[in-house]
Each structure stands twice: as C-alpha cells, then as structure tokens.
mmCIF file of C-alpha atoms in Angstrom:
data_model
loop_
_atom_site.group_PDB
_atom_site.id
_atom_site.type_symbol
_atom_site.label_atom_id
_atom_site.label_comp_id
_atom_site.label_asym_id
_atom_site.label_seq_id
_atom_site.Cartn_x
_atom_site.Cartn_y
_atom_site.Cartn_z
ATOM 1 C CA UNK S 1 3.559 -92.749 100.647
ATOM 2 C CA UNK S 2 0.547 -92.412 98.345
ATOM 3 C CA UNK S 3 -0.178 -89.625 95.867
ATOM 4 C CA UNK S 4 -1.553 -86.348 97.224
ATOM 5 C CA UNK S 5 -4.218 -84.043 95.758
ATOM 6 C CA UNK S 6 -3.533 -80.313 95.935
ATOM 7 C CA UNK S 7 -6.331 -77.800 95.287
ATOM 8 C CA UNK S 8 -5.282 -74.246 94.406
ATOM 9 C CA UNK S 9 -7.730 -71.357 94.844
ATOM 10 C CA UNK S 10 -7.117 -68.272 92.698
ATOM 11 C CA UNK S 11 -9.518 -65.503 93.735
ATOM 12 C CA UNK S 12 -10.194 -61.829 92.988
ATOM 13 C CA UNK S 13 -10.086 -60.646 96.596
ATOM 14 C CA UNK S 14 -12.392 -57.875 97.798
ATOM 15 C CA UNK S 15 -10.336 -55.083 99.323
ATOM 16 C CA UNK S 16 -10.380 -55.075 103.137
ATOM 17 C CA UNK S 17 -13.740 -56.845 103.288
ATOM 18 C CA UNK S 18 -13.652 -60.126 105.186
ATOM 19 C CA UNK S 19 -17.353 -60.925 104.893
ATOM 20 C CA UNK S 20 -17.314 -60.600 101.113
ATOM 21 C CA UNK S 21 -14.133 -62.644 100.821
ATOM 22 C CA UNK S 22 -15.479 -65.469 102.971
ATOM 23 C CA UNK S 23 -18.593 -65.426 100.804
ATOM 24 C CA UNK S 24 -16.606 -65.432 97.564
ATOM 25 C CA UNK S 25 -14.370 -68.279 98.721
ATOM 26 C CA UNK S 26 -17.379 -70.259 99.941
ATOM 27 C CA UNK S 27 -18.827 -69.991 96.425
ATOM 28 C CA UNK S 28 -15.579 -71.034 94.744
ATOM 29 C CA UNK S 29 -15.177 -74.000 97.069
ATOM 30 C CA UNK S 30 -18.655 -75.329 96.248
ATOM 31 C CA UNK S 31 -17.145 -76.804 93.077
ATOM 32 C CA UNK S 32 -15.139 -79.237 95.238
ATOM 33 C CA UNK S 33 -17.185 -82.429 95.621
ATOM 34 C CA UNK S 34 -17.579 -83.473 99.251
ATOM 35 C CA UNK S 35 -16.561 -87.031 98.342
ATOM 36 C CA UNK S 36 -15.387 -89.005 95.316
ATOM 37 C CA UNK S 37 -17.390 -91.820 93.763
ATOM 38 C CA UNK S 38 -15.512 -94.241 96.016
ATOM 39 C CA UNK S 39 -16.550 -92.356 99.130
ATOM 40 C CA UNK S 40 -13.130 -90.824 99.805
ATOM 41 C CA UNK S 41 -12.364 -87.138 100.156
ATOM 42 C CA UNK S 42 -11.757 -85.306 96.861
ATOM 43 C CA UNK S 43 -8.698 -83.329 97.923
ATOM 44 C CA UNK S 44 -6.001 -83.423 100.576
ATOM 45 C CA UNK S 45 -4.874 -79.768 100.684
ATOM 46 C CA UNK S 46 -6.705 -76.520 99.836
ATOM 47 C CA UNK S 47 -4.390 -73.528 99.305
ATOM 48 C CA UNK S 48 -5.642 -69.922 99.497
ATOM 49 C CA UNK S 49 -3.752 -66.708 98.617
ATOM 50 C CA UNK S 50 -1.816 -64.466 101.008
ATOM 51 C CA UNK S 51 -4.085 -62.312 103.224
ATOM 52 C CA UNK S 52 -7.063 -63.982 101.574
ATOM 53 C CA UNK S 53 -9.589 -62.336 103.919
ATOM 54 C CA UNK S 54 -8.535 -58.724 103.242
ATOM 55 C CA UNK S 55 -6.080 -58.402 100.377
ATOM 56 C CA UNK S 56 -2.480 -57.265 100.943
ATOM 57 C CA UNK S 57 -3.311 -54.327 103.211
ATOM 58 C CA UNK S 58 -0.894 -52.079 105.087
ATOM 59 C CA UNK S 59 -3.760 -51.045 107.367
ATOM 60 C CA UNK S 60 -3.611 -53.785 110.004
ATOM 61 C CA UNK S 61 -5.129 -52.060 113.024
ATOM 62 C CA UNK S 62 -8.833 -52.250 112.006
ATOM 63 C CA UNK S 63 -8.393 -55.560 110.151
ATOM 64 C CA UNK S 64 -6.290 -57.662 112.511
ATOM 65 C CA UNK S 65 -7.680 -60.610 114.455
ATOM 66 C CA UNK S 66 -6.420 -62.659 117.328
ATOM 67 C CA UNK S 67 -5.221 -66.130 116.419
ATOM 68 C CA UNK S 68 -8.537 -67.819 117.177
ATOM 69 C CA UNK S 69 -10.705 -65.185 115.481
ATOM 70 C CA UNK S 70 -13.138 -65.406 112.593
ATOM 71 C CA UNK S 71 -10.578 -66.405 109.958
ATOM 72 C CA UNK S 72 -9.318 -69.258 112.146
ATOM 73 C CA UNK S 73 -12.902 -70.427 112.662
ATOM 74 C CA UNK S 74 -13.723 -70.196 108.946
ATOM 75 C CA UNK S 75 -10.638 -72.226 108.025
ATOM 76 C CA UNK S 76 -11.418 -74.849 110.661
ATOM 77 C CA UNK S 77 -14.937 -75.205 109.268
ATOM 78 C CA UNK S 78 -13.642 -75.676 105.704
ATOM 79 C CA UNK S 79 -10.969 -78.175 106.731
ATOM 80 C CA UNK S 80 -13.578 -80.273 108.507
ATOM 81 C CA UNK S 81 -16.078 -79.936 105.648
ATOM 82 C CA UNK S 82 -13.668 -81.205 103.000
ATOM 83 C CA UNK S 83 -11.593 -83.491 105.218
ATOM 84 C CA UNK S 84 -8.528 -81.650 103.930
ATOM 85 C CA UNK S 85 -5.831 -79.362 105.252
ATOM 86 C CA UNK S 86 -6.531 -75.685 104.483
ATOM 87 C CA UNK S 87 -3.809 -73.051 104.346
ATOM 88 C CA UNK S 88 -3.480 -69.328 103.625
ATOM 89 C CA UNK S 89 -2.396 -66.200 105.491
ATOM 90 C CA UNK S 90 -4.272 -63.464 107.351
ATOM 91 C CA UNK S 91 -3.588 -60.381 109.485
ATOM 92 C CA UNK S 92 -3.045 -61.432 113.095
ATOM 93 C CA UNK S 93 -2.436 -59.363 116.226
ATOM 94 C CA UNK S 94 -0.538 -60.822 119.181
ATOM 95 C CA UNK S 95 0.992 -59.012 122.166
ATOM 96 C CA UNK S 96 0.589 -55.674 120.415
ATOM 97 C CA UNK S 97 2.360 -56.810 117.235
ATOM 98 C CA UNK S 98 0.833 -57.409 113.819
ATOM 99 C CA UNK S 99 1.817 -60.472 111.768
ATOM 100 C CA UNK S 100 1.228 -61.696 108.250
ATOM 101 C CA UNK S 101 0.436 -65.152 109.610
ATOM 102 C CA UNK S 102 -0.053 -68.337 107.651
ATOM 103 C CA UNK S 103 -2.268 -70.989 109.192
ATOM 104 C CA UNK S 104 -2.165 -74.647 108.305
ATOM 105 C CA UNK S 105 -5.481 -76.041 109.511
ATOM 106 C CA UNK S 106 -6.106 -79.773 109.896
ATOM 107 C CA UNK S 107 -9.617 -81.303 109.654
ATOM 108 C CA UNK S 108 -9.579 -82.108 113.375
ATOM 109 C CA UNK S 109 -8.980 -78.451 114.344
ATOM 110 C CA UNK S 110 -5.287 -78.800 115.105
ATOM 111 C CA UNK S 111 -3.061 -76.306 113.336
ATOM 112 C CA UNK S 112 0.399 -74.940 112.606
ATOM 113 C CA UNK S 113 1.271 -71.282 112.205
ATOM 114 C CA UNK S 114 4.054 -69.494 110.344
ATOM 115 C CA UNK S 115 4.740 -65.748 110.459
ATOM 116 C CA UNK S 116 6.151 -64.290 107.250
ATOM 117 C CA UNK S 117 9.913 -64.009 107.552
ATOM 118 C CA UNK S 118 10.675 -61.647 104.659
ATOM 119 C CA UNK S 119 8.518 -58.548 104.830
ATOM 120 C CA UNK S 120 8.062 -56.674 101.550
ATOM 121 C CA UNK S 121 9.873 -53.411 102.266
ATOM 122 C CA UNK S 122 9.043 -51.992 98.819
ATOM 123 C CA UNK S 123 5.421 -51.708 99.988
ATOM 124 C CA UNK S 124 6.339 -50.772 103.571
ATOM 125 C CA UNK S 125 5.250 -54.110 105.026
ATOM 126 C CA UNK S 126 8.163 -53.988 107.476
ATOM 127 C CA UNK S 127 6.755 -50.725 108.899
ATOM 128 C CA UNK S 128 3.454 -52.342 109.872
ATOM 129 C CA UNK S 129 4.190 -55.993 110.558
ATOM 130 C CA UNK S 130 6.670 -57.977 112.659
ATOM 131 C CA UNK S 131 8.782 -60.591 110.903
ATOM 132 C CA UNK S 132 8.664 -64.245 111.829
ATOM 133 C CA UNK S 133 11.619 -66.194 113.110
ATOM 134 C CA UNK S 134 11.158 -69.854 112.255
ATOM 135 C CA UNK S 135 10.033 -72.096 109.431
ATOM 136 C CA UNK S 136 7.567 -74.980 109.674
ATOM 137 C CA UNK S 137 7.773 -78.393 108.024
ATOM 138 C CA UNK S 138 4.450 -80.171 108.305
ATOM 139 C CA UNK S 139 3.738 -83.877 107.937
ATOM 140 C CA UNK S 140 0.423 -84.609 106.267
ATOM 141 C CA UNK S 141 -0.810 -87.871 104.752
ATOM 142 C CA UNK S 142 2.702 -89.198 104.333
ATOM 143 C CA UNK S 143 4.160 -86.022 102.783
ATOM 144 C CA UNK S 144 6.413 -83.349 104.277
ATOM 145 C CA UNK S 145 5.283 -79.855 103.329
ATOM 146 C CA UNK S 146 6.864 -76.426 103.876
ATOM 147 C CA UNK S 147 4.443 -73.462 103.521
ATOM 148 C CA UNK S 148 5.900 -69.968 102.995
ATOM 149 C CA UNK S 149 4.550 -66.535 102.047
ATOM 150 C CA UNK S 150 5.026 -64.457 98.886
ATOM 151 C CA UNK S 151 8.285 -62.424 99.220
ATOM 152 C CA UNK S 152 9.942 -65.464 100.850
ATOM 153 C CA UNK S 153 10.162 -66.804 97.288
ATOM 154 C CA UNK S 154 13.038 -64.420 96.499
ATOM 155 C CA UNK S 155 15.237 -65.885 99.233
ATOM 156 C CA UNK S 156 16.601 -69.334 98.321
ATOM 157 C CA UNK S 157 18.432 -69.882 101.618
ATOM 158 C CA UNK S 158 15.178 -69.573 103.572
ATOM 159 C CA UNK S 159 13.470 -71.936 101.110
ATOM 160 C CA UNK S 160 16.318 -74.467 101.145
ATOM 161 C CA UNK S 161 15.375 -78.119 101.359
ATOM 162 C CA UNK S 162 17.545 -78.932 104.385
ATOM 163 C CA UNK S 163 19.570 -77.181 107.026
ATOM 164 C CA UNK S 164 21.649 -80.276 107.776
ATOM 165 C CA UNK S 165 25.237 -81.244 106.826
ATOM 166 C CA UNK S 166 25.930 -83.306 103.690
ATOM 167 C CA UNK S 167 25.046 -86.980 103.773
ATOM 168 C CA UNK S 168 26.862 -90.029 102.486
ATOM 169 C CA UNK S 169 23.968 -91.146 100.313
ATOM 170 C CA UNK S 170 20.609 -90.028 98.931
ATOM 171 C CA UNK S 171 18.927 -92.542 101.267
ATOM 172 C CA UNK S 172 20.631 -91.010 104.304
ATOM 173 C CA UNK S 173 19.545 -87.565 103.177
ATOM 174 C CA UNK S 174 15.939 -88.631 102.694
ATOM 175 C CA UNK S 175 15.819 -90.212 106.154
ATOM 176 C CA UNK S 176 16.787 -86.882 107.697
ATOM 177 C CA UNK S 177 13.699 -85.076 109.029
ATOM 178 C CA UNK S 178 14.787 -81.579 110.068
ATOM 179 C CA UNK S 179 14.079 -79.041 107.340
ATOM 180 C CA UNK S 180 13.447 -81.681 104.681
ATOM 181 C CA UNK S 181 10.280 -81.499 102.572
ATOM 182 C CA UNK S 182 8.548 -82.928 99.497
ATOM 183 C CA UNK S 183 6.308 -79.942 98.684
ATOM 184 C CA UNK S 184 7.137 -76.238 98.961
ATOM 185 C CA UNK S 185 4.151 -73.863 99.006
ATOM 186 C CA UNK S 186 4.014 -70.088 98.500
ATOM 187 C CA UNK S 187 0.785 -68.170 99.156
ATOM 188 C CA UNK S 188 0.996 -64.739 97.547
ATOM 189 C CA UNK S 189 -0.265 -61.358 96.417
ATOM 190 C CA UNK S 190 2.317 -60.949 93.626
ATOM 191 C CA UNK S 191 1.607 -58.143 91.089
ATOM 192 C CA UNK S 192 1.486 -58.800 87.356
ATOM 193 C CA UNK S 193 4.249 -56.260 86.668
ATOM 194 C CA UNK S 194 6.697 -58.653 88.351
ATOM 195 C CA UNK S 195 5.132 -61.915 87.193
ATOM 196 C CA UNK S 196 8.228 -62.928 85.203
ATOM 197 C CA UNK S 197 10.123 -63.127 88.492
ATOM 198 C CA UNK S 198 7.260 -65.055 90.119
ATOM 199 C CA UNK S 199 7.152 -67.689 87.379
ATOM 200 C CA UNK S 200 10.917 -67.968 87.055
ATOM 201 C CA UNK S 201 11.596 -68.270 90.784
ATOM 202 C CA UNK S 202 8.927 -70.924 91.321
ATOM 203 C CA UNK S 203 10.692 -73.050 88.709
ATOM 204 C CA UNK S 204 14.104 -72.313 90.239
ATOM 205 C CA UNK S 205 12.973 -73.296 93.739
ATOM 206 C CA UNK S 206 11.588 -76.594 92.365
ATOM 207 C CA UNK S 207 14.774 -77.483 90.502
ATOM 208 C CA UNK S 208 17.249 -76.583 93.246
ATOM 209 C CA UNK S 209 15.240 -78.300 95.992
ATOM 210 C CA UNK S 210 14.044 -81.303 93.967
ATOM 211 C CA UNK S 211 10.534 -80.824 95.306
ATOM 212 C CA UNK S 212 7.082 -80.026 94.037
ATOM 213 C CA UNK S 213 6.456 -76.273 94.270
ATOM 214 C CA UNK S 214 2.966 -74.751 94.449
ATOM 215 C CA UNK S 215 2.491 -70.987 94.114
ATOM 216 C CA UNK S 216 -1.015 -69.629 94.767
ATOM 217 C CA UNK S 217 -1.637 -65.998 93.831
ATOM 218 C CA UNK S 218 -4.658 -63.709 93.635
ATOM 219 C CA UNK S 219 -6.145 -62.042 90.544
ATOM 220 C CA UNK S 220 -7.783 -58.658 89.945
ATOM 221 C CA UNK S 221 -6.956 -55.187 91.236
ATOM 222 C CA UNK S 222 -6.517 -54.278 94.884
ATOM 223 C CA UNK S 223 -7.356 -51.071 96.776
ATOM 224 C CA UNK S 224 -4.128 -49.476 95.569
ATOM 225 C CA UNK S 225 -5.074 -50.141 91.934
ATOM 226 C CA UNK S 226 -2.342 -52.773 91.602
ATOM 227 C CA UNK S 227 -3.265 -55.548 89.165
ATOM 228 C CA UNK S 228 -2.565 -59.234 89.807
ATOM 229 C CA UNK S 229 -2.606 -61.729 86.937
ATOM 230 C CA UNK S 230 -2.594 -64.795 89.171
ATOM 231 C CA UNK S 231 -0.227 -67.200 87.444
ATOM 232 C CA UNK S 232 -1.012 -69.740 90.137
ATOM 233 C CA UNK S 233 1.233 -72.687 89.290
ATOM 234 C CA UNK S 234 2.123 -76.235 90.235
ATOM 235 C CA UNK S 235 5.702 -77.168 89.312
ATOM 236 C CA UNK S 236 7.285 -80.601 89.588
ATOM 237 C CA UNK S 237 10.686 -81.517 91.051
ATOM 238 C CA UNK S 238 12.409 -81.135 87.636
ATOM 239 C CA UNK S 239 10.993 -77.668 86.955
ATOM 240 C CA UNK S 240 8.213 -78.764 84.598
ATOM 241 C CA UNK S 241 4.880 -76.955 84.926
ATOM 242 C CA UNK S 242 1.994 -79.293 85.738
ATOM 243 C CA UNK S 243 -0.639 -76.562 85.977
ATOM 244 C CA UNK S 244 -0.871 -72.800 85.525
ATOM 245 C CA UNK S 245 -3.793 -70.376 85.628
ATOM 246 C CA UNK S 246 -3.760 -66.744 84.519
ATOM 247 C CA UNK S 247 -6.133 -63.757 84.908
ATOM 248 C CA UNK S 248 -9.287 -65.677 85.896
ATOM 249 C CA UNK S 249 -10.731 -66.826 89.194
ATOM 250 C CA UNK S 250 -10.931 -70.531 89.690
ATOM 251 C CA UNK S 251 -9.889 -73.631 91.563
ATOM 252 C CA UNK S 252 -7.983 -76.621 90.277
ATOM 253 C CA UNK S 253 -6.895 -79.925 91.793
ATOM 254 C CA UNK S 254 -3.550 -81.453 90.782
ATOM 255 C CA UNK S 255 -2.452 -84.954 91.757
ATOM 256 C CA UNK S 256 1.209 -85.149 92.790
ATOM 257 C CA UNK S 257 2.904 -88.512 92.307
ATOM 258 C CA UNK S 258 5.016 -89.789 95.173
ATOM 259 C CA UNK S 259 6.450 -92.561 92.984
ATOM 260 C CA UNK S 260 7.694 -90.132 90.358
ATOM 261 C CA UNK S 261 9.231 -87.877 93.012
ATOM 262 C CA UNK S 262 11.031 -90.738 94.744
ATOM 263 C CA UNK S 263 12.347 -92.185 91.477
ATOM 264 C CA UNK S 264 13.649 -88.804 90.341
ATOM 265 C CA UNK S 265 15.444 -88.159 93.633
ATOM 266 C CA UNK S 266 16.931 -91.638 93.597
ATOM 267 C CA UNK S 267 18.215 -91.196 90.038
ATOM 268 C CA UNK S 268 19.532 -87.663 90.573
ATOM 269 C CA UNK S 269 20.907 -87.456 94.117
ATOM 270 C CA UNK S 270 21.943 -83.809 93.916
ATOM 271 C CA UNK S 271 20.625 -82.790 97.332
ATOM 272 C CA UNK S 272 23.162 -84.912 99.176
ATOM 273 C CA UNK S 273 25.945 -82.696 97.762
ATOM 274 C CA UNK S 274 24.709 -79.429 99.285
ATOM 275 C CA UNK S 275 27.071 -76.931 100.894
ATOM 276 C CA UNK S 276 27.247 -76.922 104.692
ATOM 277 C CA UNK S 277 25.786 -73.881 106.418
ATOM 278 C CA UNK S 278 22.960 -72.968 108.780
ATOM 279 C CA UNK S 279 20.895 -69.837 109.314
#
C-alpha cells in the first residue's frame, strides 16, 4: 500500500450553532489545495472533532438530525470537493433514540456509521444518548482504519487491534481482516483539565496496537464554560509524536508511511502474542 495523507481539523466550535460551525469549517478547509502540483488530490482523509456541528451538547432534542440531514449533506459535499474521506461525529436521531454518531463519508457519497460505545457518564451523556453496539474497520486507499469517539479512548479492550485468536506468525496475523487496522482515530471534545490523560492514552493505544493513532480535539470554551486546549495529535506505531497542536485553531496534513509501519511490525511481531478473548 502507498503512503496516506491525514488532515486534522482543530476548531473552536460555536456552541449549538450548526450554521456558524459549517461556515467556520468551510473557512478552515479553504487552506487545503484542491489538487497538488501533479494534479492529484492533496489529502486522503479529513478528520473533524466530535459533535463538530454543535459542540458536546446534552441538549439533543432541538439539535438532532436524521441520518441524511444537513450534516450528512455537508460532509458529502466536502468529501467530493477534496476527493477525500471526511469523518467526524454529530447528533443523530433514529427511531426515537439519540446517538453520538460518527460518519465516515467517501467522495462518492457512500458512507459508514459508528455510534459511540462508551458514553461519558460524568457529563450525563448516558442519560441523553443511546450507546452503540459495534465497531467499524474501514478500508480506504489500501489502509484499514478504525474510527472511534472521545471517551472510547479510555477503554483499551474496545480499541484493541484484533478480536481474533493468536496466530503462528506476524504474516498470518496481518492477513487476518476482522478487527485488524493500521490507523486508529479518535474524534473528541476532551477538556484541558484532563489533557494529560488524553495525551498519555493516545500514546498508549499506539504502542499496544502497533498502529498510527490520530486524536482530533476541539479548542476554546463551550457553552458550559469548559475550556479545551486541543492537543490534536498524530502518533506513530512506536508511540512517537509526529504532530501536535495546542490552543489554536488550524488544520495540518501529516503523511503516514506504510513502509515504515510494515517494517516495524515485521521486526517487532508483538501483536501475534495477544491474549485470547472476545467481547
């Protein structure tokens, strides 16, 4: 597989105001060139924060949309515009239940969805939203990618890089498809007062899963006067930080090397020695 370009979007979200957030994100995304000098697309994946259209609101009734609502349409437009996958979460209503739902939007309008599994009880999220029941592993431009949401980061079993039994070799492990990924993504609204945990756990998830980890957070203060420092980060498979951004709005594109990942996994075949269990 070839290298992949990941664009992180760290934004100061406007509280419970979709129109202003679409506008703000449109402005931030204008810095992404539509093509490179060679005529190819500039990026492969654009990652937005958790609940990027509203902020992390516990007021879902007036803010929720059906799956194919305005946020879906906005994401589809951006994916097509940049010829890149676009992902982030929003407030969705379905069959009378509210979900913190991540969308993974392809340029052709096809999509995956993932409903947040671990609801943040400290903020009462479990009182307003319904938890999800399954994880997604997405294949995109030769890479396998697992997108999760915020509080999921604290739960290593849910983030684990396979749900299969041990394998006889690293090659056998890598040929397994179920639950196996190369990139682990967390979209978040993670407050500054717990940013040590955010930064530490992103590194831990990268090391234990031998995968690139991308954590995209918001900045600024929300409607509850909670401050977010961002700390959007891209971590490699060994736990080294490739990129980090703090306090300011901005977008950044990081190139992830498939060759380096494959060589590291071949040299250090730790994943094949995992314990046997399933959720």
